[in-house]
CSV table of C-alpha atoms and ligand atoms in Angstrom, one decimal:
chain,number,residue,atom,x,y,z
U,295,UNK,CA,0.0,0.0,0.0
U,296,UNK,CA,1.4,3.3,-1.1
U,297,UNK,CA,0.4,5.5,1.8
U,298,UNK,CA,2.1,8.7,0.7
U,299,UNK,CA,-0.8,10.2,-1.3
U,300,UNK,CA,-3.3,9.7,1.5
U,301,UNK,CA,-0.9,11.1,4.1
U,302,UNK,CA,-0.4,14.1,1.9
U,303,UNK,CA,-4.2,14.6,1.5
U,304,UNK,CA,-4.8,14.4,5.2
U,305,UNK,CA,-2.0,16.8,5.9
U,306,UNK,CA,-3.5,19.2,3.4
U,307,UNK,CA,-6.9,18.9,5.0
U,308,UNK,CA,-5.4,19.7,8.4
U,309,UNK,CA,-3.7,22.7,6.9
U,310,UNK,CA,-7.0,24.0,5.5
U,311,UNK,CA,-8.7,23.5,8.8
U,312,UNK,CA,-6.0,25.2,10.9
U,313,UNK,CA,-7.4,24.2,14.2
U,314,UNK,CA,-10.3,21.8,14.7
U,315,UNK,CA,-11.4,18.2,14.0
U,316,UNK,CA,-12.7,16.6,10.8
U,317,UNK,CA,-14.8,13.4,10.9
U,318,UNK,CA,-15.5,11.4,7.7
U,319,UNK,CA,-17.2,8.1,7.8
U,320,UNK,CA,-17.1,5.5,4.9
U,321,UNK,CA,-20.4,4.3,3.3
U,322,UNK,CA,-22.7,1.8,5.0
U,323,UNK,CA,-23.3,-1.7,3.6
U,324,UNK,CA,-26.7,-1.8,2.0
U,325,UNK,CA,-29.2,-4.7,1.9
U,326,UNK,CA,-30.5,-5.5,-1.6
U,327,UNK,CA,-33.1,-8.0,-0.5
U,328,UNK,CA,-33.2,-10.2,2.6
U,329,UNK,CA,-29.6,-11.6,3.1
U,330,UNK,CA,-28.2,-10.3,-0.1
U,331,UNK,CA,-26.2,-7.1,-0.1
U,332,UNK,CA,-25.4,-4.6,-2.9
U,333,UNK,CA,-21.8,-4.9,-3.9
U,334,UNK,CA,-19.9,-2.8,-1.3
U,335,UNK,CA,-18.5,0.5,-2.4
U,336,UNK,CA,-16.7,2.7,0.1
U,337,UNK,CA,-17.4,6.5,0.4
U,338,UNK,CA,-15.3,8.5,-2.1
U,339,UNK,CA,-14.3,11.2,0.3
U,340,UNK,CA,-13.2,8.6,2.9
U,341,UNK,CA,-11.3,6.6,0.4
U,342,UNK,CA,-9.5,9.7,-1.0
U,343,UNK,CA,-8.1,10.4,2.5
U,344,UNK,CA,-7.4,6.8,3.5
U,345,UNK,CA,-7.2,4.2,0.7
U,346,UNK,CA,-9.1,2.0,3.1
U,347,UNK,CA,-11.8,-0.1,1.5
U,348,UNK,CA,-13.5,-1.9,4.5
U,349,UNK,CA,-17.0,-0.9,5.6
U,350,UNK,CA,-17.7,0.4,9.2
U,351,UNK,CA,-14.8,2.8,9.3
U,352,UNK,CA,-14.3,6.5,10.2
U,353,UNK,CA,-11.3,8.7,9.7
U,354,UNK,CA,-10.7,11.6,12.1
U,355,UNK,CA,-8.2,14.3,11.3
U,356,UNK,CA,-7.2,16.4,14.4
U,357,UNK,CA,-5.8,19.7,13.0
U,358,UNK,CA,-3.7,22.0,15.1
U,359,UNK,CA,-0.1,22.5,16.1
U,360,UNK,CA,0.4,18.7,16.2
U,361,UNK,CA,-2.0,17.2,13.7
U,362,UNK,CA,-3.1,13.6,14.3
U,363,UNK,CA,-4.8,11.1,12.1
U,364,UNK,CA,-7.0,8.5,13.6
U,365,UNK,CA,-8.8,5.5,12.0
U,366,UNK,CA,-11.7,3.7,13.6
U,367,UNK,CA,-12.3,0.3,11.9
U,368,UNK,CA,-13.8,-3.2,12.5
U,369,UNK,CA,-12.1,-5.3,15.0
U,370,UNK,CA,-9.9,-8.2,13.9
U,371,UNK,CA,-12.2,-11.2,14.3
U,372,UNK,CA,-11.1,-14.7,13.1
U,373,UNK,CA,-14.6,-16.1,13.5
U,374,UNK,CA,-16.1,-13.4,11.2
U,375,UNK,CA,-13.2,-13.7,8.8
U,376,UNK,CA,-14.2,-17.3,8.1
U,377,UNK,CA,-17.5,-16.0,6.7
U,378,UNK,CA,-16.6,-12.7,5.2
U,379,UNK,CA,-12.9,-12.7,4.5
U,380,UNK,CA,-9.9,-10.7,5.7
U,381,UNK,CA,-10.2,-7.6,7.7
U,382,UNK,CA,-7.3,-5.5,8.9
U,383,UNK,CA,-8.3,-4.7,12.5
U,384,UNK,CA,-6.7,-1.6,14.2
U,385,UNK,CA,-3.2,-3.0,14.7
U,386,UNK,CA,-2.5,-3.9,11.1
U,387,UNK,CA,-4.5,-0.9,9.7
U,388,UNK,CA,-2.3,1.5,11.7
U,389,UNK,CA,0.8,0.1,10.1
U,390,UNK,CA,-0.6,-0.4,6.6
U,391,UNK,CA,-2.4,2.9,6.2
U,392,UNK,CA,0.0,5.1,8.2
U,393,UNK,CA,-2.3,6.3,11.0
U,394,UNK,CA,-1.1,7.8,14.2
U,395,UNK,CA,-3.7,6.0,16.2
U,396,UNK,CA,-6.3,3.3,15.4
U,397,UNK,CA,-9.3,2.1,17.4
U,398,UNK,CA,-12.1,-0.4,16.9
U,399,UNK,CA,-15.3,1.3,15.6
U,400,UNK,CA,-17.2,0.5,18.8
U,401,UNK,CA,-14.9,3.0,20.6
U,402,UNK,CA,-16.1,5.9,18.4
U,403,UNK,CA,-19.0,7.2,20.6
U,404,UNK,CA,-16.8,7.0,23.7
U,405,UNK,CA,-13.7,8.8,22.2
U,406,UNK,CA,-15.3,11.5,20.0
U,407,UNK,CA,-16.4,13.8,22.8
U,408,UNK,CA,-12.8,13.7,24.3
U,409,UNK,CA,-11.4,14.5,20.8
U,410,UNK,CA,-13.8,17.4,20.4
U,411,UNK,CA,-13.2,18.9,23.8
U,412,UNK,CA,-11.5,22.4,23.6
U,413,UNK,CA,-11.6,22.3,19.8
U,414,UNK,CA,-12.9,25.4,18.1
U,415,UNK,CA,-14.6,23.7,15.1
U,416,UNK,CA,-15.9,20.3,14.0
U,417,UNK,CA,-15.9,19.6,10.2
U,418,UNK,CA,-18.4,16.9,9.2
U,419,UNK,CA,-20.9,16.4,6.4
U,420,UNK,CA,-24.3,17.0,7.8
U,421,UNK,CA,-27.6,16.6,5.9
U,422,UNK,CA,-26.6,13.5,4.0
U,423,UNK,CA,-27.8,11.0,6.6
U,424,UNK,CA,-29.9,11.9,9.6
U,425,UNK,CA,-28.6,9.1,11.9
U,426,UNK,CA,-25.0,10.4,11.3
U,427,UNK,CA,-26.1,14.0,11.9
U,428,UNK,CA,-27.6,13.0,15.2
U,429,UNK,CA,-24.5,11.2,16.2
U,430,UNK,CA,-22.2,14.1,15.4
U,431,UNK,CA,-24.4,16.6,17.2
U,432,UNK,CA,-24.7,14.1,20.1
U,433,UNK,CA,-20.9,14.2,20.6
U,434,UNK,CA,-20.9,18.0,20.5
U,435,UNK,CA,-23.7,18.0,23.1
U,436,UNK,CA,-21.8,15.7,25.3
U,437,UNK,CA,-18.9,18.2,25.3
U,438,UNK,CA,-21.3,21.0,26.0
U,439,UNK,CA,-22.6,19.1,29.0
U,440,UNK,CA,-19.1,19.1,30.4
U,441,UNK,CA,-19.0,22.9,30.4
U,442,UNK,CA,-18.9,23.1,34.2
U,443,UNK,CA,-15.7,21.0,34.2
U,444,UNK,CA,-14.1,23.9,32.3
U,445,UNK,CA,-14.1,22.2,28.9
U,446,UNK,CA,-15.2,24.2,25.8
U,447,UNK,CA,-17.3,22.7,23.1
U,448,UNK,CA,-16.7,23.5,19.4
U,449,UNK,CA,-18.4,26.7,18.4
U,450,UNK,CA,-18.4,26.1,14.7
U,451,UNK,CA,-19.8,23.2,12.8
U,452,UNK,CA,-18.7,23.3,9.2
U,453,UNK,CA,-19.1,21.2,6.1
U,454,UNK,CA,-16.1,19.0,5.5
U,455,UNK,CA,-17.1,18.1,1.9
U,456,UNK,CA,-16.7,21.7,0.9
U,457,UNK,CA,-13.0,21.6,1.8
U,458,UNK,CA,-12.6,18.1,0.3
U,459,UNK,CA,-14.3,18.9,-3.0
U,460,UNK,CA,-11.5,21.3,-3.8
U,461,UNK,CA,-8.8,18.7,-2.9
U,462,UNK,CA,-10.5,16.1,-5.1
U,463,UNK,CA,-11.0,18.5,-8.0
U,464,UNK,CA,-7.2,18.7,-8.8
U,465,UNK,CA,-5.9,15.1,-9.4
U,466,UNK,CA,-2.4,14.3,-8.3
U,467,UNK,CA,0.0,12.0,-10.2
U,468,UNK,CA,-1.1,8.9,-8.4
U,469,UNK,CA,-4.7,9.6,-9.3
U,470,UNK,CA,-3.9,10.3,-12.9
U,471,UNK,CA,-2.0,7.1,-13.2
U,472,UNK,CA,-5.0,5.2,-12.0
U,473,UNK,CA,-7.3,7.1,-14.2
U,474,UNK,CA,-5.1,6.3,-17.2
U,475,UNK,CA,-5.4,2.7,-16.3
U,476,UNK,CA,-9.2,2.9,-16.0
U,477,UNK,CA,-9.4,4.7,-19.4
U,478,UNK,CA,-7.2,2.0,-21.0
U,479,UNK,CA,-9.4,-0.8,-19.8
U,480,UNK,CA,-12.6,1.0,-21.0
U,481,UNK,CA,-11.2,1.8,-24.4
U,482,UNK,CA,-10.4,-1.9,-24.8
U,483,UNK,CA,-13.9,-2.7,-23.8
U,484,UNK,CA,-15.4,-0.4,-26.5
U,485,UNK,CA,-13.1,-1.9,-29.1
U,486,UNK,CA,-14.3,-5.4,-28.0
U,487,UNK,CA,-17.9,-4.2,-28.3
U,488,UNK,CA,-17.3,-2.9,-31.9
U,489,UNK,CA,-15.8,-6.2,-32.9
U,490,UNK,CA,-18.7,-8.2,-31.3
U,491,UNK,CA,-21.6,-6.1,-32.7
U,492,UNK,CA,-23.8,-7.7,-35.5
U,493,UNK,CA,-27.4,-7.8,-36.4
U,494,UNK,CA,-29.5,-10.4,-34.5
U,495,UNK,CA,-27.7,-10.3,-31.2
U,496,UNK,CA,-29.0,-8.3,-28.2
U,497,UNK,CA,-27.9,-5.2,-26.5
U,498,UNK,CA,-27.3,-7.2,-23.3
U,499,UNK,CA,-24.9,-9.5,-25.1
U,500,UNK,CA,-22.8,-6.4,-26.0
U,501,UNK,CA,-23.1,-5.3,-22.4
U,502,UNK,CA,-21.7,-8.7,-21.4
U,503,UNK,CA,-18.7,-8.1,-23.7
U,504,UNK,CA,-18.0,-4.8,-21.9
U,505,UNK,CA,-18.3,-6.3,-18.5
U,506,UNK,CA,-16.1,-9.2,-19.5
U,507,UNK,CA,-13.4,-6.9,-20.6
U,508,UNK,CA,-13.6,-4.7,-17.5
U,509,UNK,CA,-13.2,-7.6,-15.1
U,510,UNK,CA,-10.7,-9.5,-17.3
U,511,UNK,CA,-8.4,-6.6,-17.0
U,512,UNK,CA,-8.8,-6.0,-13.3
U,513,UNK,CA,-11.4,-3.3,-13.0
U,514,UNK,CA,-13.6,-3.9,-10.0
U,515,UNK,CA,-16.9,-2.9,-11.6
U,516,UNK,CA,-18.6,-0.5,-14.1
U,517,UNK,CA,-18.4,3.1,-12.8
U,518,UNK,CA,-22.1,3.4,-13.7
U,519,UNK,CA,-24.8,1.3,-15.4
U,520,UNK,CA,-23.7,0.7,-19.0
U,521,UNK,CA,-26.0,2.2,-21.7
U,522,UNK,CA,-26.1,0.0,-24.8
U,523,UNK,CA,-28.7,1.6,-27.0
U,524,UNK,CA,-29.4,0.6,-30.5
U,525,UNK,CA,-31.6,2.5,-33.0
U,526,UNK,CA,-34.2,4.7,-31.5
U,527,UNK,CA,-33.1,3.7,-28.0
U,528,UNK,CA,-30.1,6.0,-28.4
U,529,UNK,CA,-32.5,8.9,-28.2
U,530,UNK,CA,-33.3,7.9,-24.6
U,531,UNK,CA,-30.5,9.6,-22.7
U,532,UNK,CA,-30.5,7.3,-19.7
U,533,UNK,CA,-31.5,4.1,-21.5
U,534,UNK,CA,-30.4,1.1,-19.4
U,535,UNK,CA,-32.9,-1.7,-20.3
U,536,UNK,CA,-30.3,-3.0,-22.8
U,537,UNK,CA,-32.7,-5.7,-24.0
U,538,UNK,CA,-33.4,-5.0,-27.7
U,539,UNK,CA,-32.1,-6.9,-30.7
U,540,UNK,CA,-29.5,-5.1,-32.8
U,541,UNK,CA,-30.8,-4.5,-36.4
U,542,UNK,CA,-28.9,-4.1,-39.7
U,543,UNK,CA,-28.9,-0.4,-40.5
U,544,UNK,CA,-29.1,0.8,-36.9
U,545,UNK,CA,-26.5,2.8,-35.0
U,546,UNK,CA,-25.4,1.5,-31.6
U,547,UNK,CA,-24.6,4.0,-28.9
U,548,UNK,CA,-22.6,2.6,-26.0
U,549,UNK,CA,-21.9,4.8,-22.9
U,550,UNK,CA,-19.8,2.6,-20.6
U,551,UNK,CA,-16.8,2.9,-18.4
U,552,UNK,CA,-15.1,0.9,-15.7
U,553,UNK,CA,-14.1,1.8,-12.2
U,554,UNK,CA,-10.5,0.9,-11.4
U,555,UNK,CA,-9.2,1.2,-7.8
U,556,UNK,CA,-11.9,3.7,-7.0
U,557,UNK,CA,-11.6,5.9,-10.2
U,558,UNK,CA,-14.1,6.1,-13.0
U,559,UNK,CA,-13.7,6.3,-16.7
U,560,UNK,CA,-16.6,7.4,-18.9
U,561,UNK,CA,-16.7,6.8,-22.6
U,562,UNK,CA,-19.3,6.9,-25.3
U,563,UNK,CA,-18.9,5.6,-28.8
U,564,UNK,CA,-21.6,5.4,-31.5
U,565,UNK,CA,-21.1,3.1,-34.5
U,566,UNK,CA,-23.2,1.2,-37.1
U,567,UNK,CA,-24.3,-2.3,-36.2
U,568,UNK,CA,-23.3,-3.5,-39.7
U,569,UNK,CA,-20.0,-1.6,-39.8
U,570,UNK,CA,-20.9,1.0,-42.4
U,571,UNK,CA,-22.5,4.4,-41.7
U,572,UNK,CA,-25.5,5.3,-44.0
U,573,UNK,CA,-25.3,8.8,-45.5
U,574,UNK,CA,-27.7,10.5,-43.0
U,575,UNK,CA,-26.0,8.6,-40.0
U,576,UNK,CA,-22.6,9.8,-41.3
U,577,UNK,CA,-23.8,13.4,-41.6
U,578,UNK,CA,-25.0,13.5,-38.0
U,579,UNK,CA,-22.0,11.6,-36.8
U,580,UNK,CA,-19.5,14.0,-38.5
U,581,UNK,CA,-21.4,16.9,-37.0
U,582,UNK,CA,-21.1,15.6,-33.4
U,583,UNK,CA,-17.4,14.7,-34.0
U,584,UNK,CA,-16.7,18.3,-35.2
U,585,UNK,CA,-18.5,19.6,-32.2
U,586,UNK,CA,-16.4,17.4,-29.9
U,587,UNK,CA,-13.2,18.6,-31.6
U,588,UNK,CA,-14.2,22.2,-31.1
U,589,UNK,CA,-15.0,21.5,-27.5
U,590,UNK,CA,-11.7,19.7,-26.9
U,591,UNK,CA,-9.8,22.7,-28.4
U,592,UNK,CA,-11.2,24.8,-25.6
U,593,UNK,CA,-10.0,22.5,-22.8
U,594,UNK,CA,-7.0,24.4,-21.6
U,595,UNK,CA,-5.9,26.3,-18.5
U,596,UNK,CA,-7.6,29.6,-17.9
U,597,UNK,CA,-10.6,28.9,-20.0
U,598,UNK,CA,-13.9,29.0,-18.1
U,599,UNK,CA,-15.7,25.7,-17.5
U,600,UNK,CA,-18.4,26.7,-20.0
U,601,UNK,CA,-16.0,27.3,-23.0
U,602,UNK,CA,-16.0,23.7,-24.3
U,603,UNK,CA,-19.8,23.5,-24.0
U,604,UNK,CA,-20.3,26.8,-25.8
U,605,UNK,CA,-17.9,25.7,-28.6
U,606,UNK,CA,-19.8,22.5,-29.0
U,607,UNK,CA,-23.2,24.2,-29.0
U,608,UNK,CA,-22.1,26.6,-31.7
U,609,UNK,CA,-21.0,23.9,-34.1
U,610,UNK,CA,-24.1,21.8,-33.4
U,611,UNK,CA,-26.5,24.7,-33.8
U,612,UNK,CA,-25.0,25.6,-37.2
U,613,UNK,CA,-25.1,21.9,-38.2
U,614,UNK,CA,-28.7,21.5,-37.3
U,615,UNK,CA,-29.5,24.5,-39.5
U,616,UNK,CA,-27.4,23.0,-42.4
U,617,UNK,CA,-29.1,19.7,-42.1
U,618,UNK,CA,-32.5,21.4,-42.1
U,619,UNK,CA,-33.4,20.1,-38.7
U,620,UNK,CA,-33.8,23.7,-37.6
U,621,UNK,CA,-34.8,27.0,-39.3
U,622,UNK,CA,-33.5,30.5,-38.6
U,623,UNK,CA,-29.9,31.8,-38.4
U,624,UNK,CA,-27.2,30.8,-36.0
U,625,UNK,CA,-27.6,33.9,-33.7
U,626,UNK,CA,-31.4,33.1,-33.4
U,627,UNK,CA,-30.9,29.4,-32.7
U,628,UNK,CA,-28.4,30.2,-30.0
U,629,UNK,CA,-30.4,33.0,-28.5
U,630,UNK,CA,-33.7,31.1,-28.4
U,631,UNK,CA,-31.8,27.8,-27.6
U,632,UNK,CA,-33.9,25.9,-30.2
U,633,UNK,CA,-30.9,23.6,-30.6
U,634,UNK,CA,-32.0,22.1,-27.3
U,635,UNK,CA,-34.6,20.1,-29.2
U,636,UNK,CA,-31.7,17.9,-30.4
U,637,UNK,CA,-29.0,18.6,-27.8
U,638,UNK,CA,-30.5,18.9,-24.4
U,639,UNK,CA,-27.6,18.1,-22.0
U,640,UNK,CA,-24.3,19.7,-21.2
U,641,UNK,CA,-21.0,18.9,-22.8
U,642,UNK,CA,-19.3,17.4,-19.7
U,643,UNK,CA,-18.7,17.0,-16.0
U,644,UNK,CA,-15.8,16.5,-13.6
U,645,UNK,CA,-14.6,12.9,-13.5
U,646,UNK,CA,-12.7,11.2,-10.7
U,647,UNK,CA,-13.7,8.9,-7.8
U,648,UNK,CA,-17.3,9.6,-8.8
U,649,UNK,CA,-18.4,9.5,-12.5
U,650,UNK,CA,-20.0,12.9,-11.9
U,651,UNK,CA,-17.2,14.0,-9.6
U,652,UNK,CA,-16.9,16.4,-6.8
U,653,UNK,CA,-16.2,20.1,-7.3
U,654,UNK,CA,-18.1,23.3,-8.0
U,655,UNK,CA,-18.6,24.5,-11.6
U,656,UNK,CA,-19.1,28.1,-10.6
U,657,UNK,CA,-17.4,30.3,-8.1
U,658,UNK,CA,-19.0,33.6,-7.0
U,659,UNK,CA,-21.4,33.3,-9.9
U,660,UNK,CA,-18.6,32.9,-12.5
U,661,UNK,CA,-17.8,29.7,-14.4
U,662,UNK,CA,-14.6,28.3,-12.8
U,663,UNK,CA,-11.4,28.5,-14.8
U,664,UNK,CA,-9.8,25.2,-15.9
U,665,UNK,CA,-6.6,24.3,-14.2
U,666,UNK,CA,-3.9,21.6,-14.8
U,667,UNK,CA,-4.9,18.4,-13.0
U,668,UNK,CA,-8.7,18.8,-13.5
U,669,UNK,CA,-10.3,15.9,-15.3
U,670,UNK,CA,-13.5,16.3,-17.2
U,671,UNK,CA,-15.5,14.6,-19.9
U,672,UNK,CA,-16.2,16.1,-23.3
U,673,UNK,CA,-19.5,14.5,-24.6
U,674,UNK,CA,-21.6,16.4,-27.2
U,675,UNK,CA,-24.5,14.5,-28.8
U,676,UNK,CA,-27.4,14.8,-31.1
U,677,UNK,CA,-30.7,13.0,-30.5
U,678,UNK,CA,-33.3,13.2,-33.3
U,679,UNK,CA,-36.8,12.0,-32.3
U,680,UNK,CA,-39.3,11.8,-35.1
U,681,UNK,CA,-41.7,14.7,-35.2
U,682,UNK,CA,-42.9,17.9,-36.8
U,683,UNK,CA,-40.4,19.2,-39.3
U,684,UNK,CA,-37.8,16.4,-38.8
U,685,UNK,CA,-36.7,15.0,-42.1
U,686,UNK,CA,-37.6,11.3,-42.1
U,687,UNK,CA,-34.0,10.3,-43.1
U,688,UNK,CA,-32.7,11.6,-39.7
U,689,UNK,CA,-35.5,10.2,-37.5
U,690,UNK,CA,-34.4,8.1,-34.5
U,691,UNK,CA,-30.7,8.8,-35.1
U,692,UNK,CA,-28.9,9.3,-31.7
U,693,UNK,CA,-25.2,10.0,-31.5
U,694,UNK,CA,-22.9,10.8,-28.6
U,695,UNK,CA,-19.1,10.8,-28.6
U,696,UNK,CA,-17.5,11.1,-25.1
U,697,UNK,CA,-13.9,11.2,-24.1
U,698,UNK,CA,-12.1,11.9,-20.8
U,699,UNK,CA,-9.7,14.8,-20.7
U,700,UNK,CA,-7.0,15.9,-18.2
U,701,UNK,CA,-6.2,19.6,-18.3
U,702,UNK,CA,-2.4,20.0,-18.8
U,703,UNK,CA,-0.1,23.1,-18.7
U,704,UNK,CA,-0.8,23.9,-22.3
U,705,UNK,CA,-4.1,22.2,-23.2
U,706,UNK,CA,-5.3,18.7,-22.5
U,707,UNK,CA,-4.5,15.0,-22.6
U,708,UNK,CA,-7.2,12.8,-23.9
U,709,UNK,CA,-7.2,9.6,-21.8
U,710,UNK,CA,-9.5,7.7,-24.0
U,711,UNK,CA,-8.3,8.4,-27.5
U,712,UNK,CA,-7.5,4.7,-28.2
U,713,UNK,CA,-11.2,4.0,-28.7
U,714,UNK,CA,-11.7,4.6,-32.5
U,715,UNK,CA,-14.0,7.5,-33.3
U,716,UNK,CA,-13.4,8.8,-36.8
U,717,UNK,CA,-15.8,7.3,-39.4
U,718,UNK,CA,-12.8,5.7,-41.2
U,719,UNK,CA,-11.2,4.3,-38.1
U,720,UNK,CA,-14.6,2.7,-37.0
U,721,UNK,CA,-15.4,1.3,-40.4
U,722,UNK,CA,-11.8,0.0,-40.8
U,723,UNK,CA,-12.0,-1.8,-37.4
U,724,UNK,CA,-15.4,-3.2,-38.1
U,725,UNK,CA,-14.4,-4.4,-41.6
U,726,UNK,CA,-11.5,-6.4,-40.1
U,727,UNK,CA,-13.8,-8.5,-37.8
N,205,LIG,N1,-22.2,8.0,-18.2
N,205,LIG,C1,-22.7,9.1,-17.5
N,205,LIG,C2,-22.4,10.4,-18.2
N,205,LIG,O1,-21.9,10.4,-19.3
N,205,LIG,O2,-22.5,11.4,-17.7
N,206,MN,MN1,-20.2,11.5,-18.9
N,207,MN,MN1,-21.0,8.6,-20.2
């Protein structure tokens, strides 16, 4: 276990706090039905600070002249380990995860009031889970109840996520290495899907190819539910049924990415089931690809968050006019936002431990400036539902092209460029099946 990044992040949190105590629990296990649980996934904030993946754990950062890092975790229990597998226990966790002190989780309620005594502030995330809120406030109240012994209770209760969001937004070298790994696995999965696609098989059989590749190469899970949408299904933005049969002449839109060691990748590719774009499919596809290129050109330090979106929208809006999907001139289509009939989502989001990652998009009412180390997706699309004024040849075409970009000192690095996306690269790959 490389503990250096987590130590560095806890030290940075302590520095931001100055004096006070931060308390961050991991996620609970959740029952799916009766004795079956959902696959366990730790809390992203907790994991960012610890690298610790067991449930029932809390990290406490005591900031001040002598900062201390504490971990509360499950006890070592050989009986339970026969059923559920290895657990560190406080002794091994202290060593392996570089904590100053570790305790069993059942000590938390006893020790927290002592840790909060004479501290000016407690940093916790309140409002996410009422049982946790009550617990944190209970500890603060316990310290208040000791007032006559001369102990002072924290006067400020502040949101710890607000501090951590900023830390998470700029990825360090360790995080970028993992994200490159996640992106490489996902690009391979999209290539595998292109090779496997043919008329007569189902969307879920393509989903199986993606999942196979994710797990075969060591990713723990998908980062979100895979969208495998053929034909008109591609115009349903969050289509996840994945149960239709692929048809000759349809496009197939796949939005799928794995999670590797906590970090998400997020890729969309759209390609013809039979390996050749029809003329209308190609026209729409080339337009979305041009919009994506325009957006990627705007991913550079100093540009506002909105610049890639605005660039994509301008290209798409002109394209919708040229394809006779919309009437009016460009200024009017932009002003009245009529392009939203065919492009109704934004062009990207932060990417990291969460697929829609932590971090504000605006600061003081202004779009945030891009900085090196930020990771975002660039994902324009076009979704043409049949209807009034829609030329029949374009009806039910849905296209999205999505890549993952890291802002660098001079522009950006595309993590997912190995997944083919030009018409000729896609057709060449599919012809070689
Ligand atoms: N796959 C989720 C998204 O693209 O935002
Ligand atoms: Mn995305
Ligand atoms: Mn996506």
